[in-house]
mmCIF file of C-alpha atoms in Angstrom:
data_model
loop_
_atom_site.group_PDB
_atom_site.id
_atom_site.type_symbol
_atom_site.label_atom_id
_atom_site.label_comp_id
_atom_site.label_asym_id
_atom_site.label_seq_id
_atom_site.Cartn_x
_atom_site.Cartn_y
_atom_site.Cartn_z
ATOM 1 C CA UNK A 1263 5.607 16.181 30.477
ATOM 2 C CA UNK A 1264 6.548 16.958 27.021
ATOM 3 C CA UNK A 1265 7.864 14.049 26.310
ATOM 4 C CA UNK A 1266 5.434 11.784 27.188
ATOM 5 C CA UNK A 1267 2.863 13.920 25.357
ATOM 6 C CA UNK A 1268 5.059 12.863 22.124
ATOM 7 C CA UNK A 1269 5.747 9.925 23.224
ATOM 8 C CA UNK A 1270 3.549 7.341 21.287
ATOM 9 C CA UNK A 1271 3.383 9.886 18.342
ATOM 10 C CA UNK A 1272 6.642 10.126 17.981
ATOM 11 C CA UNK A 1273 7.284 5.855 18.243
ATOM 12 C CA UNK A 1274 4.337 5.407 15.608
ATOM 13 C CA UNK A 1275 6.562 8.013 13.263
ATOM 14 C CA UNK A 1276 10.168 6.573 13.877
ATOM 15 C CA UNK A 1277 8.977 2.953 13.186
ATOM 16 C CA UNK A 1278 6.616 3.584 10.404
ATOM 17 C CA UNK A 1279 9.653 5.294 8.292
ATOM 18 C CA UNK A 1280 11.460 2.368 9.893
ATOM 19 C CA UNK A 1281 9.432 -0.105 8.291
ATOM 20 C CA UNK A 1282 8.954 1.927 5.518
ATOM 21 C CA UNK A 1283 12.929 2.089 4.261
ATOM 22 C CA UNK A 1284 13.894 -1.721 5.476
ATOM 23 C CA UNK A 1285 10.468 -2.277 2.560
ATOM 24 C CA UNK A 1286 11.756 0.337 -0.019
ATOM 25 C CA UNK A 1287 14.722 -2.479 0.483
ATOM 26 C CA UNK A 1288 13.413 -5.337 0.260
ATOM 27 C CA UNK A 1289 11.283 -4.055 -3.394
ATOM 28 C CA UNK A 1290 13.703 -2.405 -5.023
ATOM 29 C CA UNK A 1291 14.897 -5.437 -6.909
ATOM 30 C CA UNK A 1292 11.209 -5.460 -8.219
ATOM 31 C CA UNK A 1293 11.226 -1.426 -9.391
ATOM 32 C CA UNK A 1294 8.572 -1.020 -6.715
ATOM 33 C CA UNK A 1295 8.657 1.319 -3.439
ATOM 34 C CA UNK A 1296 6.629 1.458 -0.577
ATOM 35 C CA UNK A 1297 4.799 4.231 -2.040
ATOM 36 C CA UNK A 1298 3.693 1.594 -5.109
ATOM 37 C CA UNK A 1299 4.013 -2.113 -4.272
ATOM 38 C CA UNK A 1300 0.586 -1.554 -2.233
ATOM 39 C CA UNK A 1301 -1.274 -0.451 -5.933
ATOM 40 C CA UNK A 1302 -0.097 -3.592 -7.344
ATOM 41 C CA UNK A 1303 -1.737 -5.732 -4.375
ATOM 42 C CA UNK A 1304 -5.055 -3.565 -4.464
ATOM 43 C CA UNK A 1305 -5.690 -3.585 -8.161
ATOM 44 C CA UNK A 1306 -5.030 -7.477 -7.905
ATOM 45 C CA UNK A 1307 -7.335 -8.249 -5.425
ATOM 46 C CA UNK A 1308 -10.115 -5.881 -7.321
ATOM 47 C CA UNK A 1309 -10.113 -5.631 -11.034
ATOM 48 C CA UNK A 1310 -11.929 -4.844 -12.779
ATOM 49 C CA UNK A 1311 -11.429 -1.442 -10.677
ATOM 50 C CA UNK A 1312 -12.190 2.040 -11.795
ATOM 51 C CA UNK A 1313 -9.654 4.758 -10.827
ATOM 52 C CA UNK A 1314 -12.272 6.229 -8.609
ATOM 53 C CA UNK A 1315 -12.239 3.423 -6.828
ATOM 54 C CA UNK A 1316 -8.756 3.032 -6.293
ATOM 55 C CA UNK A 1317 -8.757 7.106 -4.659
ATOM 56 C CA UNK A 1318 -11.027 5.848 -1.996
ATOM 57 C CA UNK A 1319 -9.925 2.732 -1.375
ATOM 58 C CA UNK A 1320 -5.869 4.325 -0.796
ATOM 59 C CA UNK A 1321 -7.118 7.038 1.384
ATOM 60 C CA UNK A 1322 -4.292 9.390 -1.231
ATOM 61 C CA UNK A 1323 -5.513 12.713 -2.719
ATOM 62 C CA UNK A 1324 -6.071 12.222 -6.383
ATOM 63 C CA UNK A 1325 -3.745 13.920 -7.802
ATOM 64 C CA UNK A 1326 -0.710 11.207 -5.653
ATOM 65 C CA UNK A 1327 -2.922 8.548 -7.032
ATOM 66 C CA UNK A 1328 -2.526 9.348 -10.731
ATOM 67 C CA UNK A 1329 1.111 10.388 -10.008
ATOM 68 C CA UNK A 1330 1.502 6.426 -8.852
ATOM 69 C CA UNK A 1331 -0.424 4.974 -11.607
ATOM 70 C CA UNK A 1332 1.383 6.972 -14.396
ATOM 71 C CA UNK A 1333 4.775 5.357 -12.847
ATOM 72 C CA UNK A 1334 3.749 1.703 -12.549
ATOM 73 C CA UNK A 1335 2.697 2.019 -16.428
ATOM 74 C CA UNK A 1336 5.465 3.636 -17.533
ATOM 75 C CA UNK A 1337 7.182 0.451 -15.342
ATOM 76 C CA UNK A 1338 4.709 -1.698 -17.495
ATOM 77 C CA UNK A 1339 2.590 -3.420 -14.798
ATOM 78 C CA UNK A 1340 -0.429 -1.386 -15.084
ATOM 79 C CA UNK A 1341 -2.830 -0.444 -18.097
ATOM 80 C CA UNK A 1342 -5.454 2.227 -17.715
ATOM 81 C CA UNK A 1343 -8.670 1.829 -20.382
ATOM 82 C CA UNK A 1344 -11.695 4.341 -20.697
ATOM 83 C CA UNK A 1345 -14.440 2.486 -18.682
ATOM 84 C CA UNK A 1346 -16.554 0.139 -21.981
ATOM 85 C CA UNK A 1347 -19.554 1.025 -19.265
ATOM 86 C CA UNK A 1348 -18.824 4.724 -18.660
ATOM 87 C CA UNK A 1349 -17.096 6.199 -21.040
ATOM 88 C CA UNK A 1350 -15.919 9.158 -18.392
ATOM 89 C CA UNK A 1351 -13.940 6.819 -16.248
ATOM 90 C CA UNK A 1352 -10.820 4.956 -16.570
ATOM 91 C CA UNK A 1353 -10.250 0.868 -15.600
ATOM 92 C CA UNK A 1354 -6.873 0.107 -14.072
ATOM 93 C CA UNK A 1355 -5.854 -3.614 -14.562
ATOM 94 C CA UNK A 1356 -2.726 -5.502 -13.814
ATOM 95 C CA UNK A 1357 -0.767 -5.822 -17.234
ATOM 96 C CA UNK A 1358 0.711 -9.814 -17.241
ATOM 97 C CA UNK A 1359 3.800 -8.560 -16.259
ATOM 98 C CA UNK A 1360 2.169 -6.742 -13.041
ATOM 99 C CA UNK A 1361 0.046 -10.092 -12.110
ATOM 100 C CA UNK A 1362 3.461 -11.545 -12.522
ATOM 101 C CA UNK A 1363 4.163 -9.466 -9.458
ATOM 102 C CA UNK A 1364 1.812 -10.220 -7.085
ATOM 103 C CA UNK A 1365 3.511 -13.623 -5.728
ATOM 104 C CA UNK A 1366 7.141 -12.076 -5.303
ATOM 105 C CA UNK A 1367 5.511 -9.019 -3.719
ATOM 106 C CA UNK A 1368 3.287 -11.389 -1.451
ATOM 107 C CA UNK A 1369 6.587 -13.212 -0.430
ATOM 108 C CA UNK A 1370 8.347 -10.134 0.363
ATOM 109 C CA UNK A 1371 5.675 -8.545 2.617
ATOM 110 C CA UNK A 1372 4.999 -12.037 3.980
ATOM 111 C CA UNK A 1373 9.541 -11.691 5.004
ATOM 112 C CA UNK A 1374 9.253 -8.332 6.013
ATOM 113 C CA UNK A 1375 6.258 -8.838 8.484
ATOM 114 C CA UNK A 1376 8.203 -11.734 10.297
ATOM 115 C CA UNK A 1377 11.305 -9.501 10.467
ATOM 116 C CA UNK A 1378 9.445 -6.502 11.681
ATOM 117 C CA UNK A 1379 6.695 -7.850 14.216
ATOM 118 C CA UNK A 1380 7.935 -12.221 14.446
ATOM 119 C CA UNK A 1381 9.049 -11.756 18.164
ATOM 120 C CA UNK A 1382 5.380 -10.654 18.892
ATOM 121 C CA UNK A 1383 3.033 -13.200 19.787
ATOM 122 C CA UNK A 1384 0.100 -13.492 17.229
ATOM 123 C CA UNK A 1385 -2.129 -12.646 20.072
ATOM 124 C CA UNK A 1386 -0.182 -9.311 20.432
ATOM 125 C CA UNK A 1387 -0.332 -8.766 16.530
ATOM 126 C CA UNK A 1388 -3.922 -8.897 16.355
ATOM 127 C CA UNK A 1389 -4.016 -6.273 19.179
ATOM 128 C CA UNK A 1390 -1.902 -3.851 17.426
ATOM 129 C CA UNK A 1391 -3.304 -4.040 14.380
ATOM 130 C CA UNK A 1392 -7.073 -3.572 16.342
ATOM 131 C CA UNK A 1393 -5.245 -0.379 18.330
ATOM 132 C CA UNK A 1394 -4.113 0.825 15.048
ATOM 133 C CA UNK A 1395 -7.532 0.423 13.245
ATOM 134 C CA UNK A 1396 -9.185 2.415 16.455
ATOM 135 C CA UNK A 1397 -6.756 5.084 16.260
ATOM 136 C CA UNK A 1398 -7.787 5.231 12.511
ATOM 137 C CA UNK A 1399 -11.695 5.089 13.831
ATOM 138 C CA UNK A 1400 -10.930 7.684 16.308
ATOM 139 C CA UNK A 1401 -9.403 10.056 13.655
ATOM 140 C CA UNK A 1402 -11.809 9.648 9.981
#
């Protein structure tokens, strides 16, 4: 009975770690990881973006977001500036180098999606997304 109780959570954890490890290998040539590539895409999509807005969209603690942004700033991919509208907040934007990575990251993600999920018909992929969203909703 214990194996059945743990089966879903265990498999979800194993698969997530395996996908993350695979994605890390693919992102390494760009000096990105599964921990920070998402910031590049999110900032590119929503620029200008305040650091507080980023906290809310990424579902990480402010200290984790700050640490990962610092890594991307050190790599020359992200800039952080005081907001002109509100001197108390910070806005984050991609540098030209960061913007140049966006299509490369998107190609890597498309390939990893194909490698990981390509054997699933599009209907099952869509159902999987819906199921994961439902799980996320149930835990919110």
